[in-house]
Short mmCIF file of C-alpha atoms and ligand atoms in Angstrom, two decimals:
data_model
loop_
_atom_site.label_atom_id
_atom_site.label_comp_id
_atom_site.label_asym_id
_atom_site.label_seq_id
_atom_site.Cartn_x
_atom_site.Cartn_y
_atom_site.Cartn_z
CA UNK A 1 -3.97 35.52 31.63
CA UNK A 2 -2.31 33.81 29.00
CA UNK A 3 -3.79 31.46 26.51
CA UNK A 4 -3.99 27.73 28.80
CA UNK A 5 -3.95 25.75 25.51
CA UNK A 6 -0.77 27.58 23.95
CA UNK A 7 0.15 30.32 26.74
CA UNK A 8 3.68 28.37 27.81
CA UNK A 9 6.14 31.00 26.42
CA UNK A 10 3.16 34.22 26.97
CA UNK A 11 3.98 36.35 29.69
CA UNK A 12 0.44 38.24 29.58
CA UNK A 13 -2.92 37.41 27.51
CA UNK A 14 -3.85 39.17 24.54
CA UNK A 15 -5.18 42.50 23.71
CA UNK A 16 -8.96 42.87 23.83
CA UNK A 17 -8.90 43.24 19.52
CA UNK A 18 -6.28 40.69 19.20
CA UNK A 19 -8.67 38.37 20.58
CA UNK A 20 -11.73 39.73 18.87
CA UNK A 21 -9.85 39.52 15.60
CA UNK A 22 -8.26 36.20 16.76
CA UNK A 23 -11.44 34.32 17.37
CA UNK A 24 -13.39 31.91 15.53
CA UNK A 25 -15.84 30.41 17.89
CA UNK A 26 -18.66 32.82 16.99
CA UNK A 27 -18.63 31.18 13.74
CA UNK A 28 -17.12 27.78 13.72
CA UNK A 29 -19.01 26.36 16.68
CA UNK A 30 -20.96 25.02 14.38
CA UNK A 31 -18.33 22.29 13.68
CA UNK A 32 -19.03 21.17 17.22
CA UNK A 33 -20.40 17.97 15.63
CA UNK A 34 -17.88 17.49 13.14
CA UNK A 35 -15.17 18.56 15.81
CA UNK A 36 -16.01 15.66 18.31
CA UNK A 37 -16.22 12.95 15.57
CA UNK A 38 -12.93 13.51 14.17
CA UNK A 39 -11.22 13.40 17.99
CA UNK A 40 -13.50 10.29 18.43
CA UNK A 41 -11.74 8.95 15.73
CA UNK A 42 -8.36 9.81 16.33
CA UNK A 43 -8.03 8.72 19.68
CA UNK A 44 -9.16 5.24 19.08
CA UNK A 45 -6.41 4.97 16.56
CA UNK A 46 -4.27 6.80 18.94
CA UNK A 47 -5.19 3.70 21.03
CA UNK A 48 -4.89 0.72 18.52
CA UNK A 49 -1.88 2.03 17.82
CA UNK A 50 -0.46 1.62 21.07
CA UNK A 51 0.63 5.03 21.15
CA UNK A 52 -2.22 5.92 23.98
CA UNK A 53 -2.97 3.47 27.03
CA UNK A 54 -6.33 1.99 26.68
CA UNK A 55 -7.49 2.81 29.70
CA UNK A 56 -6.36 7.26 28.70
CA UNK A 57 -8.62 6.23 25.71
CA UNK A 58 -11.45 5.73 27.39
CA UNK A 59 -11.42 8.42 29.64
CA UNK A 60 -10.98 10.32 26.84
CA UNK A 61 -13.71 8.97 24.86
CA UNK A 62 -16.42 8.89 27.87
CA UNK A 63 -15.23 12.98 28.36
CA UNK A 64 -16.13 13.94 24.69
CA UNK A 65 -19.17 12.35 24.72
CA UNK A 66 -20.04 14.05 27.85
CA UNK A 67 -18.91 17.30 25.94
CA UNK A 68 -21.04 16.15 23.06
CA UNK A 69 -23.95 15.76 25.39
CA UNK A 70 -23.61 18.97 26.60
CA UNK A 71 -23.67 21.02 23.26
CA UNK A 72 -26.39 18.71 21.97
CA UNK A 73 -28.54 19.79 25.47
CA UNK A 74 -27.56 23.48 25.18
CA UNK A 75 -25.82 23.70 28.34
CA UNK A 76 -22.42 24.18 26.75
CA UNK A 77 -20.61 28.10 27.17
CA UNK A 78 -18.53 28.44 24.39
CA UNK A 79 -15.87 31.09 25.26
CA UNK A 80 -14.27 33.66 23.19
CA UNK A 81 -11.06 33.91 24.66
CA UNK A 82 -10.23 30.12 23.97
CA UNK A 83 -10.62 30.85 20.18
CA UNK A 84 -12.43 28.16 18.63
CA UNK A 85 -13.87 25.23 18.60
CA UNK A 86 -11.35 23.00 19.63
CA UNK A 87 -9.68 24.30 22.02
CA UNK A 88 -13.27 25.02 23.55
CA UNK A 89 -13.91 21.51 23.53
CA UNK A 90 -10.50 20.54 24.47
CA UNK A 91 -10.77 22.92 27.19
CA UNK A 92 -13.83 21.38 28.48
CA UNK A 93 -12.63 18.12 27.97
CA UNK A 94 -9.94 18.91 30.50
CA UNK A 95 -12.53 20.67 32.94
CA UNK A 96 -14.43 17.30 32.67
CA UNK A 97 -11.56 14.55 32.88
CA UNK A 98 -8.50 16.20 34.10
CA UNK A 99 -4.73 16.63 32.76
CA UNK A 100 -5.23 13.25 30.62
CA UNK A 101 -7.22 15.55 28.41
CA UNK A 102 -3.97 16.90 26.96
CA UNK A 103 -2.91 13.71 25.67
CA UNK A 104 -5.71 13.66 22.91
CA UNK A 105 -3.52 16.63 20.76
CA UNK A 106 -0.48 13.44 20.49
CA UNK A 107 0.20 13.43 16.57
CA UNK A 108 -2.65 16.00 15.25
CA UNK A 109 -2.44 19.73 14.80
CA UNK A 110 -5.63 22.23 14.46
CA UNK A 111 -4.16 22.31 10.91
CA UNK A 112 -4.99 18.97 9.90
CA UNK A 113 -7.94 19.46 12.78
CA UNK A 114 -9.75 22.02 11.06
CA UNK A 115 -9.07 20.98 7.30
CA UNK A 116 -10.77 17.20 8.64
CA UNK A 117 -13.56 19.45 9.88
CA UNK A 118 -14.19 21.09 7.36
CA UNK A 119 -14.61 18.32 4.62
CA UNK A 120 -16.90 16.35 7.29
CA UNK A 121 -19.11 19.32 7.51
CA UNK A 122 -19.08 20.59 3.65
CA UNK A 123 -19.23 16.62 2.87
CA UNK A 124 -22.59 16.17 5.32
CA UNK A 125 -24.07 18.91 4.10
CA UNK A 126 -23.55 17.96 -0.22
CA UNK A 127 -25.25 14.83 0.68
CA UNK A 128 -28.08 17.03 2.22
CA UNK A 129 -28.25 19.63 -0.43
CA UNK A 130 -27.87 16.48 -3.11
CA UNK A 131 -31.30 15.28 -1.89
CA UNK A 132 -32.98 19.10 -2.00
CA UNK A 133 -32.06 19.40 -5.67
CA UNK A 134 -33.56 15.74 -6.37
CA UNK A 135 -36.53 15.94 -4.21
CA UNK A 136 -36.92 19.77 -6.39
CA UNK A 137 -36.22 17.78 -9.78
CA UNK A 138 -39.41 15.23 -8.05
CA UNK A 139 -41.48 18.37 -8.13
CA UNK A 140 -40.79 19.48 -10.85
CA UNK A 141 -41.10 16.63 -13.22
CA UNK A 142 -44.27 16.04 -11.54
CA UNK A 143 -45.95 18.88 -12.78
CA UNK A 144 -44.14 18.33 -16.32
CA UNK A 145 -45.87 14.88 -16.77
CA UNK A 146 -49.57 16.54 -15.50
CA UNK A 147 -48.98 19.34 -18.05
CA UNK A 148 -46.73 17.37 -21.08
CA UNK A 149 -49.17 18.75 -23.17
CA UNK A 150 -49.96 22.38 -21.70
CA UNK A 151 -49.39 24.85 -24.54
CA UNK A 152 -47.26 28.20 -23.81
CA UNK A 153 -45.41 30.64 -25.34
CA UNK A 154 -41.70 29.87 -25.66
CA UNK A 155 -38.96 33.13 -25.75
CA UNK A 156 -36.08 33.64 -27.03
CA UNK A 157 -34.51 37.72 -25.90
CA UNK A 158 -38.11 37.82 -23.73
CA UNK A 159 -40.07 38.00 -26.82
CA UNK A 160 -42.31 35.27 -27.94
CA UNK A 161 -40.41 32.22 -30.45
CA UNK A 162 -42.37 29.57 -31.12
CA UNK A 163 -45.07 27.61 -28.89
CA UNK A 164 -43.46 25.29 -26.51
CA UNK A 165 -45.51 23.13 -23.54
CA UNK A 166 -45.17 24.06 -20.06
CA UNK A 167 -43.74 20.15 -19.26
CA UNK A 168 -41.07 20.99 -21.94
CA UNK A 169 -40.51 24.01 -19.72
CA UNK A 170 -40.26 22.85 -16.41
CA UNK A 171 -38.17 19.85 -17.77
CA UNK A 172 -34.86 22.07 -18.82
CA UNK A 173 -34.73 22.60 -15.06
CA UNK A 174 -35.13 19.33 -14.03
CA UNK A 175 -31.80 18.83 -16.69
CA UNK A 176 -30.08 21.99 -15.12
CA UNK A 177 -30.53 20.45 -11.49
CA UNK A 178 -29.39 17.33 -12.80
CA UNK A 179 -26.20 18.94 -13.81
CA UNK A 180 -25.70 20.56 -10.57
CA UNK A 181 -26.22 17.18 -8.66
CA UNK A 182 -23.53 15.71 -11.00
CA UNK A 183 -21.04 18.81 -9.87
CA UNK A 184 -21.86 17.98 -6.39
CA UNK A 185 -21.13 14.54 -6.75
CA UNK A 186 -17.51 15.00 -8.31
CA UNK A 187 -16.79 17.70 -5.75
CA UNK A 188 -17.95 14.92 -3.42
CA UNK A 189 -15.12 12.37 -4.75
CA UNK A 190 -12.29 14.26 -4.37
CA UNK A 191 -13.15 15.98 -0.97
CA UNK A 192 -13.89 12.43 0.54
CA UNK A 193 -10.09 12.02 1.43
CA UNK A 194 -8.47 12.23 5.26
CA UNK A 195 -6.10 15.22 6.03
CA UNK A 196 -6.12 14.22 9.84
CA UNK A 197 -2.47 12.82 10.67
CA UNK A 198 -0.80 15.28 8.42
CA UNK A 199 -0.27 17.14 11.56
CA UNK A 200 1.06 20.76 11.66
CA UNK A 201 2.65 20.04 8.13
CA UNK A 202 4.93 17.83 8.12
CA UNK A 203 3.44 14.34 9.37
CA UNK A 204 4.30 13.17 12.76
CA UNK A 205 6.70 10.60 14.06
CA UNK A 206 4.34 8.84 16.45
CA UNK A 207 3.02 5.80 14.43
CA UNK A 208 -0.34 6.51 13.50
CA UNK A 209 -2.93 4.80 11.28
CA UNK A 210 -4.17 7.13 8.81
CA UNK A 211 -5.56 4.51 7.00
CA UNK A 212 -7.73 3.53 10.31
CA UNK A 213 -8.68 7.17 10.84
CA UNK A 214 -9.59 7.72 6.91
CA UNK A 215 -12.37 5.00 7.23
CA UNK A 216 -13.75 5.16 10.52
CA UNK A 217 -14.85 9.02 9.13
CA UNK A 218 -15.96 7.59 6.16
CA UNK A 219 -13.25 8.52 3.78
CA UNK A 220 -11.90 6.69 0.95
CA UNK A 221 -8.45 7.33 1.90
CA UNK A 222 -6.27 9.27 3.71
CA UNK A 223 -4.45 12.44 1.32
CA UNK A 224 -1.26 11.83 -0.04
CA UNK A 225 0.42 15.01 0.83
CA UNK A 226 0.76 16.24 4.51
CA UNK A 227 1.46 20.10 3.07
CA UNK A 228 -1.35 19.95 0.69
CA UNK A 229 -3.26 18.36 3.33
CA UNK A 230 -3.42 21.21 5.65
CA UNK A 231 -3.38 24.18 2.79
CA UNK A 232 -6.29 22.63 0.52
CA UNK A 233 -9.29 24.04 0.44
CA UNK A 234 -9.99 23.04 -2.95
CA UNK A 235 -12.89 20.53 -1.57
CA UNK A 236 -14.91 23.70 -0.16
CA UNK A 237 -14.51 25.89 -3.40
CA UNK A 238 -15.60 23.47 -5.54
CA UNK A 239 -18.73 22.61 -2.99
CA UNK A 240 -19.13 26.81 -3.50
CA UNK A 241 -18.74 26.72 -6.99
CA UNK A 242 -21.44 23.70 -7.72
CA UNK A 243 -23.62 25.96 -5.56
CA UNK A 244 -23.02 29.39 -7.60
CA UNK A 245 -23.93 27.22 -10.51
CA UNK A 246 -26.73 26.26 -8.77
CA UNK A 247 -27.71 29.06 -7.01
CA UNK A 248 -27.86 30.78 -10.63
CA UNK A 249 -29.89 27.94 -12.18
CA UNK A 250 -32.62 28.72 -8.91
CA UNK A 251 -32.57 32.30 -9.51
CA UNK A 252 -33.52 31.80 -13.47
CA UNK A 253 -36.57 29.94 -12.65
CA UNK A 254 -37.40 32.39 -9.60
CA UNK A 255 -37.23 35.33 -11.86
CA UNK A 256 -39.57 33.39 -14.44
CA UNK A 257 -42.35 32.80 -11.52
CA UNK A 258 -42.18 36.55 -10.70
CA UNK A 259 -42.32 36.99 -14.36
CA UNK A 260 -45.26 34.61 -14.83
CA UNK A 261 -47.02 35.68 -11.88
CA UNK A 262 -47.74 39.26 -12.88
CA UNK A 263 -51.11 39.68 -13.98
CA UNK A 264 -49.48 40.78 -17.63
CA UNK A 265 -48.23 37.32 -18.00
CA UNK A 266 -50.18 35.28 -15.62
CA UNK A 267 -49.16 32.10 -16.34
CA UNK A 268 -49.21 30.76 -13.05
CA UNK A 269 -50.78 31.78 -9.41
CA UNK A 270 -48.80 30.90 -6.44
CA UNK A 271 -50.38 29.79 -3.08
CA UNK A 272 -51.25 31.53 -0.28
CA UNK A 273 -48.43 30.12 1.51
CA UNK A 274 -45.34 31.36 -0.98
CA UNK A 275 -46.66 35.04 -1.38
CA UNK A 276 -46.78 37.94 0.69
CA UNK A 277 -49.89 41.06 0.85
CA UNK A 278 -48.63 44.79 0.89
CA UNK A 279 -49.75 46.85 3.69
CA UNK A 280 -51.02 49.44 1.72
CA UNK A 281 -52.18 47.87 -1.50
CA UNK A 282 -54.85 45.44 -0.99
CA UNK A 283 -54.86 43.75 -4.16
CA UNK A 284 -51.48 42.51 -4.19
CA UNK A 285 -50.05 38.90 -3.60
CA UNK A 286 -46.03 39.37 -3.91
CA UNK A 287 -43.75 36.38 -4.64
CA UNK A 288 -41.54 37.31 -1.85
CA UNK A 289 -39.82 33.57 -1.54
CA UNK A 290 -38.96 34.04 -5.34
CA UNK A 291 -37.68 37.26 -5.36
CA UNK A 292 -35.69 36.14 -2.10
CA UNK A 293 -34.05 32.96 -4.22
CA UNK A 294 -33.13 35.49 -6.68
CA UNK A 295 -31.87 37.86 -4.86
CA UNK A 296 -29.86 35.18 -2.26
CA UNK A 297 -27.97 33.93 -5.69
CA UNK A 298 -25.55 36.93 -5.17
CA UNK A 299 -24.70 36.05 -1.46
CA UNK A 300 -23.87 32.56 -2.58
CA UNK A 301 -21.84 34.11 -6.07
CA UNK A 302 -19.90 36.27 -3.13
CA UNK A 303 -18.51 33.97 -0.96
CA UNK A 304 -17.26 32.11 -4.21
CA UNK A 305 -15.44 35.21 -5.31
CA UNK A 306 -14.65 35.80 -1.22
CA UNK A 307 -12.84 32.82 -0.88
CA UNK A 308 -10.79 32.43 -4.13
CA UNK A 309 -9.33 35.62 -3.29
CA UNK A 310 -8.77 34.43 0.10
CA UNK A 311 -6.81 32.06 -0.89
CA UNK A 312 -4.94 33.05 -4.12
CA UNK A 313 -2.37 34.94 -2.13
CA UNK A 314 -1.38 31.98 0.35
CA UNK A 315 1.89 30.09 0.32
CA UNK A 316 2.20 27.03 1.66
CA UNK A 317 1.15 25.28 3.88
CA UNK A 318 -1.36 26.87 6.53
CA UNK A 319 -2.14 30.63 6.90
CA UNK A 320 -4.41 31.96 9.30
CA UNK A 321 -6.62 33.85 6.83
CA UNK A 322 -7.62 29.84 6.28
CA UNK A 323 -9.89 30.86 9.29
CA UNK A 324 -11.91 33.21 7.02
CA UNK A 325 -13.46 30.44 4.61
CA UNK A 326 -15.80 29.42 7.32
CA UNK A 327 -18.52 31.93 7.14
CA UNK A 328 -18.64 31.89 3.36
CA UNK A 329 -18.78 28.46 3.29
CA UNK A 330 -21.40 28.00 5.56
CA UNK A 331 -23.35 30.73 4.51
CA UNK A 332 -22.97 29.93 1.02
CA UNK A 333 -24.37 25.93 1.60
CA UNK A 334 -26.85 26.96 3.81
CA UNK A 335 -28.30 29.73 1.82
CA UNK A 336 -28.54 27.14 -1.16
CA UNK A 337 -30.66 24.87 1.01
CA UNK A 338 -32.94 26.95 2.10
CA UNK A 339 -33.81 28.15 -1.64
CA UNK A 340 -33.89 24.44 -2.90
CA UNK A 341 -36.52 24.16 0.15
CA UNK A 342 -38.39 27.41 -1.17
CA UNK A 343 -38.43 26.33 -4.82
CA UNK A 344 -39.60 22.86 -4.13
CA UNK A 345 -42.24 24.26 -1.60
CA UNK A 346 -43.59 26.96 -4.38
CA UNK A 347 -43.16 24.63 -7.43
CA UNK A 348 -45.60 21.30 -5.63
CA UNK A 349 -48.18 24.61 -5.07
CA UNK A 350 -47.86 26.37 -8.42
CA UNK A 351 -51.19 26.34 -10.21
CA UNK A 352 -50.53 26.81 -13.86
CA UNK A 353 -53.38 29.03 -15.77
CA UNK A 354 -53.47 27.02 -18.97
CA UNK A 355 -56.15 29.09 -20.93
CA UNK A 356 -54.20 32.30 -20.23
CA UNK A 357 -50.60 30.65 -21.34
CA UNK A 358 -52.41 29.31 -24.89
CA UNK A 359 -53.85 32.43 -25.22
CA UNK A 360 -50.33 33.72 -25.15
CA UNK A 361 -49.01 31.19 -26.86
CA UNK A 362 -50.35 32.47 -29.84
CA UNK A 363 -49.29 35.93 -29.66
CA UNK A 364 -46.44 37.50 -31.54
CA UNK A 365 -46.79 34.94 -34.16
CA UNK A 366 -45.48 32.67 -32.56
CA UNK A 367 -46.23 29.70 -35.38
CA UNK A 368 -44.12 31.92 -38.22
CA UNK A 369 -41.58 29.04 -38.42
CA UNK A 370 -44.47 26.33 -38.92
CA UNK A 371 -45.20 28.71 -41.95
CA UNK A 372 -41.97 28.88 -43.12
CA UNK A 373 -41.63 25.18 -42.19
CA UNK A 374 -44.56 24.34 -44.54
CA UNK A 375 -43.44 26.56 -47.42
CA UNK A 376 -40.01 24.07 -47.47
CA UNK A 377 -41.99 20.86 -46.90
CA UNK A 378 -45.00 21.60 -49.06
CA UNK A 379 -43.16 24.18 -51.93
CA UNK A 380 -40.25 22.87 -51.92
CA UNK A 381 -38.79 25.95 -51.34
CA UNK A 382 -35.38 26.84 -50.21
CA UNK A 383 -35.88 27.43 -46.55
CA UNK A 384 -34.07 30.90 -46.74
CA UNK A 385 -36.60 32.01 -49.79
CA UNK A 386 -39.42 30.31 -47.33
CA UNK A 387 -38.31 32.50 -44.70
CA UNK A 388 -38.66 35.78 -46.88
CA UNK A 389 -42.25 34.90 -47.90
CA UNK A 390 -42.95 34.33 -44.02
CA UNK A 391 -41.83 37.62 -43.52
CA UNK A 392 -43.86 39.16 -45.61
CA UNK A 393 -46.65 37.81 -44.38
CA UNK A 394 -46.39 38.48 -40.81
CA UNK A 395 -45.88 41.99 -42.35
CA UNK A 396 -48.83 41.79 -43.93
CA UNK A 397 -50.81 40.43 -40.95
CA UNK A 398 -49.24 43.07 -38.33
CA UNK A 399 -50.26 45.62 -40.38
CA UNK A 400 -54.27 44.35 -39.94
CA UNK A 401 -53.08 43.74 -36.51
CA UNK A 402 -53.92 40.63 -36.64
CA UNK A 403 -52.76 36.94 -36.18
CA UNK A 404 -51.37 35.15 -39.22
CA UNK A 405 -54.48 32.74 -39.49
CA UNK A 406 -56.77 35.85 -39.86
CA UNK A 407 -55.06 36.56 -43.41
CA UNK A 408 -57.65 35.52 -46.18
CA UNK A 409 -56.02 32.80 -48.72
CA UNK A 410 -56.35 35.54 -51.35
CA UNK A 411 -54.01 37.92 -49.44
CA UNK A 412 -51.41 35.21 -48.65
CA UNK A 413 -51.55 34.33 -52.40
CA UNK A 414 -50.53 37.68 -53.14
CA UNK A 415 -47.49 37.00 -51.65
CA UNK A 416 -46.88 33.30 -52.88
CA UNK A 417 -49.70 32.47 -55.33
CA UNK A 418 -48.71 28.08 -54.68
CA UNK A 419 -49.61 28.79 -50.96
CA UNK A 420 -52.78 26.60 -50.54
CA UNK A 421 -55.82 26.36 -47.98
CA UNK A 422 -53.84 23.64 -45.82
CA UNK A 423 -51.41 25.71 -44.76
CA UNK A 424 -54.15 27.14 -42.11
CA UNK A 425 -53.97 23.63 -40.44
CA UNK A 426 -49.83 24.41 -39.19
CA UNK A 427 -51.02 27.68 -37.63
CA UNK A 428 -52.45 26.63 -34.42
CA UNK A 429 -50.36 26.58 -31.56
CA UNK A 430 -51.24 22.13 -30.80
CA UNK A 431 -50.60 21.85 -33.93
CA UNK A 432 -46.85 23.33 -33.88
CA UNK A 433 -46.44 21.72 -31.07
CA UNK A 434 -47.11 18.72 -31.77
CA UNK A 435 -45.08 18.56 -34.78
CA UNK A 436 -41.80 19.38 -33.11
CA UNK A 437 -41.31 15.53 -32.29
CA UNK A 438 -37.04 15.73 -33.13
CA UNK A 439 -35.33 14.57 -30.31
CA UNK A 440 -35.41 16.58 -27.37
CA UNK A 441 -38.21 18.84 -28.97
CA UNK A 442 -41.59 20.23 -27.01
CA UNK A 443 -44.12 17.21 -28.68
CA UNK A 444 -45.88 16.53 -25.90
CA UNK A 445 -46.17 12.89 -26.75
CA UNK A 446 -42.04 13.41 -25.93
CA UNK A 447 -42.30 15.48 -23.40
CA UNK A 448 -44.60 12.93 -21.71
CA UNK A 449 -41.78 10.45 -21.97
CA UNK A 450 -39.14 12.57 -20.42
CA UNK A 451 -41.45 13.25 -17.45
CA UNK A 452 -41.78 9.41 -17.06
CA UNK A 453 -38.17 9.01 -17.57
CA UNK A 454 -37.02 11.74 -14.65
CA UNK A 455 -39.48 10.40 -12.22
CA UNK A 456 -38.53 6.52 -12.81
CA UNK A 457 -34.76 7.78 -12.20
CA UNK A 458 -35.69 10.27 -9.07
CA UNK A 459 -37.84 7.31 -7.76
CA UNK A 460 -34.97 4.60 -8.44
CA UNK A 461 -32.60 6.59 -7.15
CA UNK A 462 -34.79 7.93 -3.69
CA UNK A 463 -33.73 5.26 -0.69
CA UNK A 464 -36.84 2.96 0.01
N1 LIG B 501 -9.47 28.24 14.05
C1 LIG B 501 -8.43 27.89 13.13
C2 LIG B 501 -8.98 27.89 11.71
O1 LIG B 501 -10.12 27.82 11.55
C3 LIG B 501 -7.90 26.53 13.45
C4 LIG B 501 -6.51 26.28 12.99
C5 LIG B 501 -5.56 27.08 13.77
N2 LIG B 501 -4.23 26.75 13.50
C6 LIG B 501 -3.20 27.51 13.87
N3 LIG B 501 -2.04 27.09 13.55
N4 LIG B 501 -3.39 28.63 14.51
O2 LIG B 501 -8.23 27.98 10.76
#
């Protein structure tokens, strides 16, 4: 049997792979929503316009809601051989209303269909993920302002730097994610315009209302270009992209809580709820959900790469390979959203071990630079010259295996005989970190503030 939505010049259906190859609706049923909203729109315009009889508008409208109804309750059989999702729903439509069905394709095209689709569906679910990454930044600053002043080591190349807090810590994410919402808000501007009414490609010559169409979806305006229109999918790489960026920034702070879980840092203990047991070793407690955002990062990087190179080859306007951004795209969102749901669930439960992270803090002398720092301030030394002598010292004091503050004065005088008995006082970890109060630094009296700045804007901004 031929194809009832497009069979008129097919003599015979389609081979069995042509259709498995052909079809979309395994995947792109999920645009059922999406689907029925943009017809919703269009044939009220199709009706304002004049270019439909009222009374073929309602009929149509009362059918797709039934059809909506029906999805919504499950009782809905989506079938392969009609493709996708709208001719399934057209299809049904007809089942439902009869012949008058057919007259809700006047002036539209899957092209400009599926492209209007699309950008409701990748537009729905930025405003979803947008709230995941700020109710994540909520968490996270949080736990910044209860631990402002929690000392632990900071790294630079893994190895320990210079003492930081764990507020200051937590806060470079919360400035990450608020990067990430700002890509997802841009990407967010420049999707929000209308393809539907470019047609096939070239427009129509029935005299629709773009304009009408573009706001009753919630668009700023309808696009410019019909061509560009149907061959743009610049609004779902750039959704793709913000989320590899993302996705990246997620898998950075997973790999630190498997890091800072291991009972050679840790730093912090998960709960029961975010960690797994091992069948045969009792004693473990595995941070599954963070390995899982790390490792999901690559899935989202992939369909990035995936659909680039989809596209890089295409002329204009439409191409049916357009069919293959759907599962990337979706995947790719999705996947995000469920990691921004894992990280906020494991940060709100993260118990920080604050002895252990001071203790560690103080390791690898870690307050060198406050040495060096005092040699300039209090010497009057050249910092590069300051820098020697510090070497030297934590020479000196590795050789005794020992921290620098367990060097006598006599031995650091043998190194610099002006060094003095105060300069014991800038080798405890508070004390470093105290001291770093230049802006943006790790004092926690700062750090404090930041916290209290990030929740006042994640609170102002959260809808009351
Ligand atoms: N399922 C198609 C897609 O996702 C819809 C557009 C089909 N257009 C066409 N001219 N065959 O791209």
């Amino acid at each position: 049997m031929s194809n009832r939505m497009w069979g008129g010049r097919f003599a015979t259906g389609p081979d069995a792979i042509m259709e498995e190859i052909n079809a979309s609706i395994g995947f792109d049923q999920k645009l059922w929503r999406q689907d029925i909203r943009g017809s919703l729109a269009h044939v009220a315009m199709l009706g304002q316009t004049g270019i439909l009889l009222a009374s073929d508008v309602a009929t149509i409208t009362d059918g797709l809601k039934a059809v909506e109804a029906e999805i919504e309750a499950g009782r809905f059989t989506f079938s392969r051989a009609l493709e996708d999702i709208h001719m399934n729903v057209e299809s049904r439509l007809r089942d439902l209303i009869g012949p008058v069905a057919g007259r809700l394709h006047t002036a539209r095209s899957r092209n400009d269909q599926v492209a209007t689709d699309m950008r409701l569906w990748v537009r729905d679910t930025v405003d979803l993920i947008d709230e995941q990454i700020a109710d994540v930044q909520l968490a996270l600053a949080t736990k910044a302002l209860a631990h402002a002043g929690a000392v632990m080591p900071g790294f630079t190349h893994l190895q320990s730097a210079q003492p930081v807090t764990f507020g200051h810590h937590l806060l470079a994410y919360v400035e990450m994610l608020g990067r990430d919402r700002g890509r997802f808000s841009d990407a967010r501007k420049r999707m929000n315009e209308c393809p539907l009414g470019a047609a096939a490609l070239a427009g129509t010559s029935f005299p629709i209302n773009r304009h009408q169409t573009a706001a009753s979806l919630g668009f700023e305006r309808p696009t410019a270009n019909s061509l560009d229109s149907v061959s743009d999918r610049d609004f779902a790489l750039e959704a793709v992209a913000a989320a590899a960026i993302t996705a990246m920034h997620l898998s950075r702070f997973a790999e630190e809580i498997v890091l800072w879980t291991t009972p050679q840092f840790g730093f912090v203990r998960l709960s029961d709820s975010f960690t797994t047991g091992s069948s045969i070793m009792p004693q473990k407690r595995n941070p599954d959900a963070a390995e899982l955002v790390r490792g999901k990062a690559g899935r989202v990087f992939g369909a990035l790469q995936g659909l680039l190179t989809m596209m890089k080859g295409l002329p204009l306007t439409y191409s049916k390979d357009m069919q293959e951004d759907k599962e990337g795209v979706f995947d790719a969102l999705q996947t995000l959203s469920l990691c921004l749901a894992a990280i906020a669930g494991m940060v709100r439960d993260m118990e920080p071990d604050l002895k252990a992270m001071k203790r560690a803090a103080g390791l690898g002398y870690a307050t060198a630079t406050d040495l060096a720092d005092w040699l300039v301030r209090v010497l009057a030394m050249p910092f590069r010259d300051a820098h020697h002598v510090t070497g030297k010292l934590v020479g000196l004091a590795s050789q005794k295996k020992a921290g620098l503050e367990k060097l006598t004065l006599a031995e650091m005088q043998a190194v610099e005989p002006r060094i003095t008995q105060e300069v014991f006082a800038v080798l405890g970890v508070e004390r470093s970190v105290r001291s770093r109060v230049s802006h943006g630094g790790t004092s926690p009296r700062l750090v404090k503030a930041q916290a209290q700045r990030w929740l006042k804007r994640l609170g102002a901004a959260k809808p009351s």
